[in-house]
Short mmCIF file of C-alpha atoms in Angstrom, two decimals:
data_model
loop_
_atom_site.label_atom_id
_atom_site.label_comp_id
_atom_site.label_asym_id
_atom_site.label_seq_id
_atom_site.Cartn_x
_atom_site.Cartn_y
_atom_site.Cartn_z
CA ASP A 1 19.63 11.41 2.86
CA HIS A 2 16.06 11.32 1.69
CA PRO A 3 14.68 13.32 -1.26
CA GLY A 4 11.52 14.32 0.62
CA LEU A 5 13.12 15.35 3.91
CA ASP A 6 15.38 18.05 5.27
CA PHE A 7 17.39 17.39 8.43
CA LEU A 8 17.81 20.31 10.81
CA PRO A 9 20.68 20.09 13.32
CA LEU A 10 19.64 19.98 16.98
CA ALA A 11 22.62 19.32 19.26
CA SER A 12 25.80 17.32 19.75
CA GLY A 13 25.85 14.50 22.25
CA GLU A 14 28.10 11.84 23.75
CA LEU A 15 27.70 8.18 24.50
CA PHE A 16 28.15 6.47 27.85
CA CYS A 17 28.48 2.89 29.01
CA MET A 18 25.56 1.96 31.24
CA VAL A 19 26.01 -0.88 33.73
CA PRO A 20 23.89 -2.23 36.60
CA GLU A 21 24.94 -0.60 39.89
CA ARG A 22 26.36 -3.90 41.22
CA HIS A 23 28.31 -4.71 38.04
CA GLU A 24 32.09 -5.14 38.31
CA LEU A 25 32.61 -2.00 36.18
CA ALA A 26 30.20 0.18 38.18
CA GLY A 27 32.80 1.74 40.47
CA ARG A 28 34.94 3.00 37.62
CA GLY A 29 34.73 6.45 36.12
CA GLN A 30 35.48 5.35 32.59
CA VAL A 31 35.79 2.30 30.38
CA SER A 32 37.33 1.58 26.97
CA ALA A 33 35.48 0.21 23.98
CA ALA A 34 37.64 -2.94 24.17
CA GLU A 35 36.55 -3.50 27.79
CA ILE A 36 32.89 -3.09 26.82
CA THR A 37 33.18 -5.92 24.27
CA ARG A 38 34.12 -8.37 27.06
CA HIS A 39 30.66 -8.18 28.63
CA PRO A 40 27.16 -9.18 27.47
CA LEU A 41 26.02 -6.22 25.40
CA ILE A 42 22.46 -4.96 25.04
CA GLY A 43 21.88 -2.70 22.06
CA ILE A 44 20.00 -1.52 19.04
CA ASP A 45 20.43 -3.21 15.65
CA PRO A 46 23.59 -1.72 14.04
CA ASN A 47 21.66 -1.25 10.78
CA ASP A 48 19.30 1.16 12.54
CA PRO A 49 20.53 4.80 12.43
CA TYR A 50 20.48 4.94 16.25
CA GLY A 51 22.24 1.57 16.52
CA ARG A 52 24.84 2.69 13.99
CA ILE A 53 26.02 5.43 16.36
CA MET A 54 26.89 2.76 18.95
CA ALA A 55 28.38 0.41 16.35
CA ASP A 56 30.72 3.15 15.08
CA ILE A 57 32.67 3.13 18.36
CA PHE A 58 33.60 -0.49 17.81
CA ALA A 59 34.14 -0.14 14.04
CA ARG A 60 36.52 2.82 14.47
CA ASN A 61 38.59 0.73 16.88
CA LYS A 62 38.39 -2.42 14.73
CA LEU A 63 36.70 -4.34 17.55
CA SER A 64 34.30 -7.18 17.06
CA TYR A 65 31.37 -7.32 19.44
CA ASP A 66 28.22 -9.31 19.96
CA ILE A 67 24.87 -7.84 20.91
CA THR A 68 23.37 -10.56 23.10
CA ILE A 69 20.02 -8.76 23.42
CA ARG A 70 18.63 -6.42 20.75
CA ALA A 71 16.00 -3.84 21.58
CA ARG A 72 14.22 -1.26 19.46
CA PHE A 73 14.41 1.77 21.77
CA GLY A 74 17.06 3.27 24.04
CA THR A 75 14.63 3.31 26.95
CA THR A 76 14.12 -0.44 26.56
CA VAL A 77 17.89 -0.94 26.53
CA CYS A 78 18.14 1.01 29.81
CA ALA A 79 15.44 -1.10 31.45
CA LEU A 80 17.22 -4.30 30.42
CA VAL A 81 20.52 -3.04 31.85
CA LYS A 82 18.77 -2.08 35.09
CA ALA A 83 17.37 -5.64 35.25
CA GLY A 84 20.96 -6.92 35.19
CA LEU A 85 20.83 -8.57 31.77
CA GLY A 86 23.98 -6.90 30.41
CA ILE A 87 25.64 -3.55 29.77
CA ALA A 88 25.00 -1.01 27.02
CA VAL A 89 26.31 1.98 25.15
CA ILE A 90 23.65 4.68 25.44
CA ASP A 91 23.34 8.34 24.49
CA GLN A 92 23.33 11.14 27.05
CA PHE A 93 19.83 12.29 26.07
CA THR A 94 18.19 8.96 26.86
CA VAL A 95 19.68 8.98 30.36
CA ALA A 96 19.31 12.71 31.03
CA GLN A 97 18.12 13.93 34.40
CA GLY A 98 19.09 10.69 36.20
CA GLY A 99 15.95 8.87 35.11
CA TYR A 100 17.43 5.41 35.68
CA PRO A 101 18.30 4.73 39.32
CA GLY A 102 20.04 1.42 39.90
CA VAL A 103 22.57 1.88 37.11
CA ALA A 104 25.97 3.52 36.73
CA LEU A 105 27.07 5.61 33.77
CA LEU A 106 30.71 5.42 32.74
CA ARG A 107 32.50 7.72 30.35
CA ILE A 108 33.90 5.92 27.32
CA VAL A 109 37.62 6.56 26.82
CA GLU A 110 37.37 6.86 23.04
CA PRO A 111 35.67 9.88 21.44
CA THR A 112 31.90 9.30 21.16
CA LYS A 113 30.54 12.63 19.92
CA PHE A 114 27.53 12.43 17.60
CA GLU A 115 25.04 14.85 16.09
CA THR A 116 21.25 14.83 16.36
CA TYR A 117 18.76 16.09 13.81
CA MET A 118 15.06 16.84 13.33
CA ALA A 119 13.54 15.54 10.09
CA VAL A 120 11.03 17.83 8.39
CA LYS A 121 9.23 17.66 5.05
CA ARG A 122 11.36 19.22 2.32
CA GLY A 123 9.81 22.29 0.72
CA ALA A 124 7.09 22.72 3.32
CA PRO A 125 7.22 25.91 5.40
CA LEU A 126 7.52 25.38 9.13
CA SER A 127 4.75 26.81 11.27
CA LEU A 128 5.67 29.20 14.07
CA HIS A 129 4.73 26.45 16.54
CA VAL A 130 7.15 23.99 14.93
CA GLU A 131 9.92 26.59 14.84
CA HIS A 132 9.34 27.29 18.54
CA PHE A 133 9.30 23.57 19.34
CA ILE A 134 12.63 23.05 17.53
CA GLU A 135 14.23 25.97 19.38
CA CYS A 136 12.95 24.63 22.73
CA LEU A 137 14.26 21.16 21.92
CA ARG A 138 17.67 22.56 20.92
CA SER A 139 17.83 24.56 24.13
CA GLU A 140 16.98 21.56 26.33
CA MET A 141 19.39 19.25 24.53
CA ARG A 142 22.26 21.72 24.71
CA ALA A 143 21.61 22.28 28.42
CA MET A 144 22.39 18.58 29.12
CA ASP A 145 26.09 19.44 29.37
CA PRO A 146 26.43 22.63 31.42
CA GLY A 147 30.24 22.67 30.97
CA ARG A 148 29.97 23.02 27.23
CA LYS A 149 29.81 26.48 25.70
CA ARG A 150 26.46 26.78 23.99
CA PRO A 151 26.91 27.36 20.27
CA ALA A 152 24.59 29.70 18.44
CA ALA A 153 21.54 27.90 17.14
CA PRO A 154 21.63 27.29 13.40
CA ALA A 155 19.01 29.28 11.55
CA LEU A 156 15.88 27.46 10.50
CA ARG A 157 15.32 27.27 6.79
CA ALA A 158 13.73 30.38 5.32
CA ARG A 159 9.97 30.63 5.52
CA LYS A 160 8.01 31.41 2.39
CA LYS A 161 5.52 34.25 2.66
#
């Protein structure tokens, strides 16, 4: 919450475990949160909103874990995993379209659903271009999982005339 911002829902996503393609877990289709904690973990600071999404998996399962390498961005985390420096929990949007050859993505056994939002200035009307951009972004993000029924897009906040 922030008094000067509104948060507009975009899409739901899931988390995956990313491992180098030659890692001992790479041939598996899924992995548990407990198994993830047994390997060097690359991640985002758990106090960061993005890092908190990853940390919640371990907190919900009362698992302690150690982030051996901390990065600021998901794309940096992916590059470090590809370099063989550890494994990571990463969101489906960061790894969309197979942009990271040389790694394997494993489903996480535990539920990992999370929501994404767009922050906009509270009280300021959105331009038609911004409204269009948000709708395009929602459409692209929801298309990442073709098996999921696409929910109706939430209405943008009312525009003042």
